[in-house]
C-alpha positions as a printed Julia matrix, in Angstrom:
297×3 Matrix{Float64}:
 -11.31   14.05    8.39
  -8.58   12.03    9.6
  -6.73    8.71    7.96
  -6.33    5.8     9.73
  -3.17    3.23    7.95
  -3.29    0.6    10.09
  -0.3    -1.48    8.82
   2.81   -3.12    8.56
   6.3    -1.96    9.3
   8.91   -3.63    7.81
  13.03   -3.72    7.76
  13.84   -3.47    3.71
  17.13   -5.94    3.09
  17.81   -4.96   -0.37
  20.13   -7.34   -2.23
  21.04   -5.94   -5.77
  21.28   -8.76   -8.33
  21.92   -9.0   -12.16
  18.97  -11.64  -12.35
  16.49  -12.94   -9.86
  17.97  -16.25   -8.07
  17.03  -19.78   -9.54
  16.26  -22.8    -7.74
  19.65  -24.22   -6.84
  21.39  -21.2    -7.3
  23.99  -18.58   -5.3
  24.4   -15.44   -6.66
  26.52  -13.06   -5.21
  24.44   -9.25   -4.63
  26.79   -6.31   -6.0
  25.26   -4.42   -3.06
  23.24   -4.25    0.12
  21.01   -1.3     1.54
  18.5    -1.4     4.46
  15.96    0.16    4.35
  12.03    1.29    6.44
   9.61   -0.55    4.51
   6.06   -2.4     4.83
   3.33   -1.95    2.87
   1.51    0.33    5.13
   4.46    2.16    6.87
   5.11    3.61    2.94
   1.51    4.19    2.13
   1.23    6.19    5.9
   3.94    8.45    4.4
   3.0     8.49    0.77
  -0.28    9.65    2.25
   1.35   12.38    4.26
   3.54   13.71    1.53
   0.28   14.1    -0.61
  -0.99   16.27    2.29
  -3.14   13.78    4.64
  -3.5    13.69    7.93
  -2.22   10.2     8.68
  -2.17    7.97   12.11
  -0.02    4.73   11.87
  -1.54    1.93   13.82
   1.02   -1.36   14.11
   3.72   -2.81   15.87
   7.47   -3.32   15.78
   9.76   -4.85   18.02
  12.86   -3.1    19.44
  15.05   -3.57   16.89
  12.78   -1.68   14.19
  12.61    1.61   16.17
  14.1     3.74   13.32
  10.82    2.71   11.46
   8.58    4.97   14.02
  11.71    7.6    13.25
  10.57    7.58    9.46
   7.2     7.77    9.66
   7.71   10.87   12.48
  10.02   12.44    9.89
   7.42   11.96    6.86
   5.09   14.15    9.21
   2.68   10.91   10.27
   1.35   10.59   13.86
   2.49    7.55   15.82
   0.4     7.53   18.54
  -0.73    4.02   18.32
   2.8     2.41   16.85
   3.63   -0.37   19.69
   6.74   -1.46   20.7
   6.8    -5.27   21.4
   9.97   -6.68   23.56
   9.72   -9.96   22.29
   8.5   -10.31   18.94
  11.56   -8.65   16.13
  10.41   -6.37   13.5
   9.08   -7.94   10.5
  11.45   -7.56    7.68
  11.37   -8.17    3.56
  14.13   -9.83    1.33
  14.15   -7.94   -1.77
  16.11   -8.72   -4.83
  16.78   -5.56   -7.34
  17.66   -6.69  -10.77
  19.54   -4.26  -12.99
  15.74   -3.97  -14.89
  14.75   -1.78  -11.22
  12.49   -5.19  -10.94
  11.76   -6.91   -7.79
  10.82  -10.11   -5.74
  10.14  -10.28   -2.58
  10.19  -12.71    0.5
   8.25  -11.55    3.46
   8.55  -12.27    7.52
   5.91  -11.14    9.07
   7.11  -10.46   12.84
   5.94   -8.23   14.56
   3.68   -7.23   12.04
   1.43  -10.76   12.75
   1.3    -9.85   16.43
  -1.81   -7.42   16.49
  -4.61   -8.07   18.94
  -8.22   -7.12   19.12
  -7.78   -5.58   22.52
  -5.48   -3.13   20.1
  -7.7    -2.92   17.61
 -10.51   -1.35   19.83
  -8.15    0.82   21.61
  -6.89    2.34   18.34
 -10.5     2.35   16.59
 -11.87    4.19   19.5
 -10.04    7.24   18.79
 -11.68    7.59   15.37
 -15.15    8.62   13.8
 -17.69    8.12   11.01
 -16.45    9.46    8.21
 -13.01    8.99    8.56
 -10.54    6.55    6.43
  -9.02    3.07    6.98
  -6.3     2.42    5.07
  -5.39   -1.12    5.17
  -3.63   -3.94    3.27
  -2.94   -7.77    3.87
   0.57   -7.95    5.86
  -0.89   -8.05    9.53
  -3.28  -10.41   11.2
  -6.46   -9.47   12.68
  -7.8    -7.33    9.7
 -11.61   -8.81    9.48
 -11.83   -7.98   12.99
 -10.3    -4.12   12.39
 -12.77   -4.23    8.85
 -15.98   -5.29   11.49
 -15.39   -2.69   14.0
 -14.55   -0.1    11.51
 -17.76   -0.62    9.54
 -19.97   -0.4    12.92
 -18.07    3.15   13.22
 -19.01    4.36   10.03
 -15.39    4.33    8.29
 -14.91    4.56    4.7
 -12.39    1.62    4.37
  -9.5     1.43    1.7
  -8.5    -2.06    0.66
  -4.87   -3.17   -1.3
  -5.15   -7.04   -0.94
  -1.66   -7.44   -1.17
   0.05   -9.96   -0.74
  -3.4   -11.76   -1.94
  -3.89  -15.2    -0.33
  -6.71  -17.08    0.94
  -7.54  -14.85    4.29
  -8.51  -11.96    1.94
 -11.99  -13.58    1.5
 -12.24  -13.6     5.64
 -12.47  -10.14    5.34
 -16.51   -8.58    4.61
 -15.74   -7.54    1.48
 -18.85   -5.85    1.13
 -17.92   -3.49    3.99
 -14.85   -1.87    1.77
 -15.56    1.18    0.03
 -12.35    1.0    -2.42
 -10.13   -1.55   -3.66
  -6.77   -0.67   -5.18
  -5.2    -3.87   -6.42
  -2.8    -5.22   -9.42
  -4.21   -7.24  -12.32
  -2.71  -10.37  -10.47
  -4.24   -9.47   -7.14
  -7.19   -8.88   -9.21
  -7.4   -11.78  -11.06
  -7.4   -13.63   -7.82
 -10.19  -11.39   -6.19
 -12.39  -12.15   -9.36
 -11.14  -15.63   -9.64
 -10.94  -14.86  -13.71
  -7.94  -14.39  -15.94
  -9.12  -12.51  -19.01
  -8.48   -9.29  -20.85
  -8.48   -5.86  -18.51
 -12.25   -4.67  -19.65
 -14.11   -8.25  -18.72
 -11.86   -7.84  -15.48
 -12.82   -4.74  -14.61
 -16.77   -5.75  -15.72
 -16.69   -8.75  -13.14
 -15.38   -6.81  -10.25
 -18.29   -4.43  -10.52
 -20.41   -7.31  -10.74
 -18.81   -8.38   -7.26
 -18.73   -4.97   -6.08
 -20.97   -2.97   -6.81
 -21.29   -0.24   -3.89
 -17.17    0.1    -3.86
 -14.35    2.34   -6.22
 -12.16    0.11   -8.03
  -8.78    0.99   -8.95
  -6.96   -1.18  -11.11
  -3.39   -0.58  -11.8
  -0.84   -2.01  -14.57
   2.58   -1.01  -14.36
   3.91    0.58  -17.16
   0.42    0.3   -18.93
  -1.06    2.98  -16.87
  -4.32    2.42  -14.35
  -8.3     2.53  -14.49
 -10.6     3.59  -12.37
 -14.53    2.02  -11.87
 -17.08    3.77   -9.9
 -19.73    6.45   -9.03
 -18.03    8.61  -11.58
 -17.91    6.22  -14.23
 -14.88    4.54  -16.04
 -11.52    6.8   -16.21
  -8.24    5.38  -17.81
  -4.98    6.76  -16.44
  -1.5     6.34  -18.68
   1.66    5.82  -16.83
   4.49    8.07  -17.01
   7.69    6.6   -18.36
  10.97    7.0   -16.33
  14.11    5.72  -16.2
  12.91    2.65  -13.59
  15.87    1.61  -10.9
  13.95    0.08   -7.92
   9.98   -0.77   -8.23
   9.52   -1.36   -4.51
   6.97    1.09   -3.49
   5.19    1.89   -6.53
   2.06    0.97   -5.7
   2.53    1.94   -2.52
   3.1     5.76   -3.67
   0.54    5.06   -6.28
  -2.49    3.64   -3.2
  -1.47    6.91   -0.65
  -1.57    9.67   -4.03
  -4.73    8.67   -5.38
  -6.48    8.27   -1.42
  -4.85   11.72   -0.57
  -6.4    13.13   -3.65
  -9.7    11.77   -3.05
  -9.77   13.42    0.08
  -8.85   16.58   -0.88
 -11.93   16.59   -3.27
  -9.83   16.2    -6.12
 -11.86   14.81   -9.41
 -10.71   11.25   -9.71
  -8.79   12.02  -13.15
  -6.63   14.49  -11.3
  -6.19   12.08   -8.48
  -5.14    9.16  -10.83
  -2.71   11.74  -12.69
  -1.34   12.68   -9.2
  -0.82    8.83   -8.17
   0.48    7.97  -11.6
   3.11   10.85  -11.41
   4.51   10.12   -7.87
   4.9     6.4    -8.65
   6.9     7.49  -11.71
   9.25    9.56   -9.37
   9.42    6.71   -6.79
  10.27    4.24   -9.51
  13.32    6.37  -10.58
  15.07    6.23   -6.5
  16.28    4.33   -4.91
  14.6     2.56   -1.48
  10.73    2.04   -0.67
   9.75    4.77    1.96
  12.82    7.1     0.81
  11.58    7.15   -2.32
   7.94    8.59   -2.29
   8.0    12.01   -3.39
   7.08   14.81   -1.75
   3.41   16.72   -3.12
   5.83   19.64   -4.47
   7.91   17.5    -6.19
   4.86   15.79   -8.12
   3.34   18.94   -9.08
   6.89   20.23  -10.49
   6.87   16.84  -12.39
   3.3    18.22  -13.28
   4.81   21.36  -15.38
   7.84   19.54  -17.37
């Protein structure tokens, strides 16, 4: 069974701050690092250090090539990462604050430049039964969702960032969602506490898994197996930025390895707790070893 992350690949700009910035203000950053990023370049290789097979589907241009570098290094295929000569890289501004907190300002790039002449060329080259990993930071994704479903593909969703051209996508054709109480909030279109969330998303979706995650109050799962709460580890947090990243490629990997879904949400929860406590998005997902020694402490 292969897994299919067809994603974004980012260029991390990582300002350090003491607070966020306020409207009218300059604040000077006490450092700068850069960084491989995107949403789905770090779930490709939190997937792969859980043990998946991963392909990366996207594009940079030719001033993100240390991106395809990263993901080679994290053990993913890159068979279908394109290089475009005219379109840069996207990138992210990221501000740190000395809480390991973020916000983040996205330019899409590259990233938007995906066409459906791709789309079938990359889809081709997988089969029923396989996984789609996707999330929201490149265009084209109901198109990749149709064609995937016609194949047979179980389909992973993280609507993030959540806008209005999630509800383009068939919805009914993913099998899992893994989204934030914001993103879910938005999906539901209902603020309330987590139980009567996680009620009305099953209404919505009733044939899917739904993974809900909180931060620092842990994670919940929803699905053929029932209801399953998940506590978060506590570390010492410095940078947040691919939490849920780490968190989304843990639990998939898990899944796939036939792993009960309590072990997989343990997993997840664990190697977000490492990430959290490094430095970087991509060079902070942990390796599978290095959760299941954080597994015997």
């Amino acid at each position: 069974m292969k897994v299919l992350s067809f994603g974004s690949l980012n260029i991390d700009y990582i300002y350090k701050v003491n607070h966020f910035v306020h409207k009218g203000e300059t604040q000077s950053s006490d450092t700068l690092n850069i960084y491989g990023g995107g949403k789905g370049l770090n779930q490709s290789v939190a997937l792969s250090r859980a043990g998946a097979e991963v392909y990366h589907a996207g594009i940079i241009g030719v001033d993100g090539m240390f991106l395809k570098d990263t993901l080679k290094d994290a053990g993913v295929n890159t068979d279908f990462v394109e290089k475009s000569q005219n379109i840069r890289t996207g990138h992210a501004i990221i501000q740190n604050d000395i809480q390991g907190d973020n916000c983040i300002i996205l330019y899409g790039g590259a990233n938007q430049a995906i066409t459906k002449e791709m789309a079938d060329k990359v889809l081709k080259e997988f089969d029923e039964g396989d996984w789609l990993i996707l999330q929201n930071e490149i265009n084209e994704i109901p198109y990749i969702v149709e064609k995937a479903s016609e194949k047979g593909m179980k389909i992973s969703l993280n609507p993030s960032p959540m806008n209005e051209k999630i509800f383009e996508i068939d919805l009914n054709s993913i099998n899992c969602f893994i989204l934030n109480e914001g993103e879910a909030q938005a999906l539901a279109s209902v603020h309330s506490d987590k139980e009567t969330l996680l009620k009305r998303l099953r209404e919505q979706f009733p044939h899917a898994e739904i993974v809900l995650t909180f931060g620092e109050k842990g994670s919940v799962y929803a699905g053929q197996d029932g209801i399953i709460w998940q506590d978060a580890y506590q570390t010492n947090a410095i940078d947040t930025t691919a939490a849920g990243d780490t968190f989304t490629g843990y639990f998939i990997a898990g899944r796939l390895h036939g792993m009960p879904v309590k072990e997989a949400l343990d997993m997840a929860s664990k190697a977000s707790a490492l990430a959290v406590s490094r430095k970087g998005a991509a060079l902070s997902i942990p390796t599978r070893e290095e959760v299941l020694e954080f597994e015997v402490k």
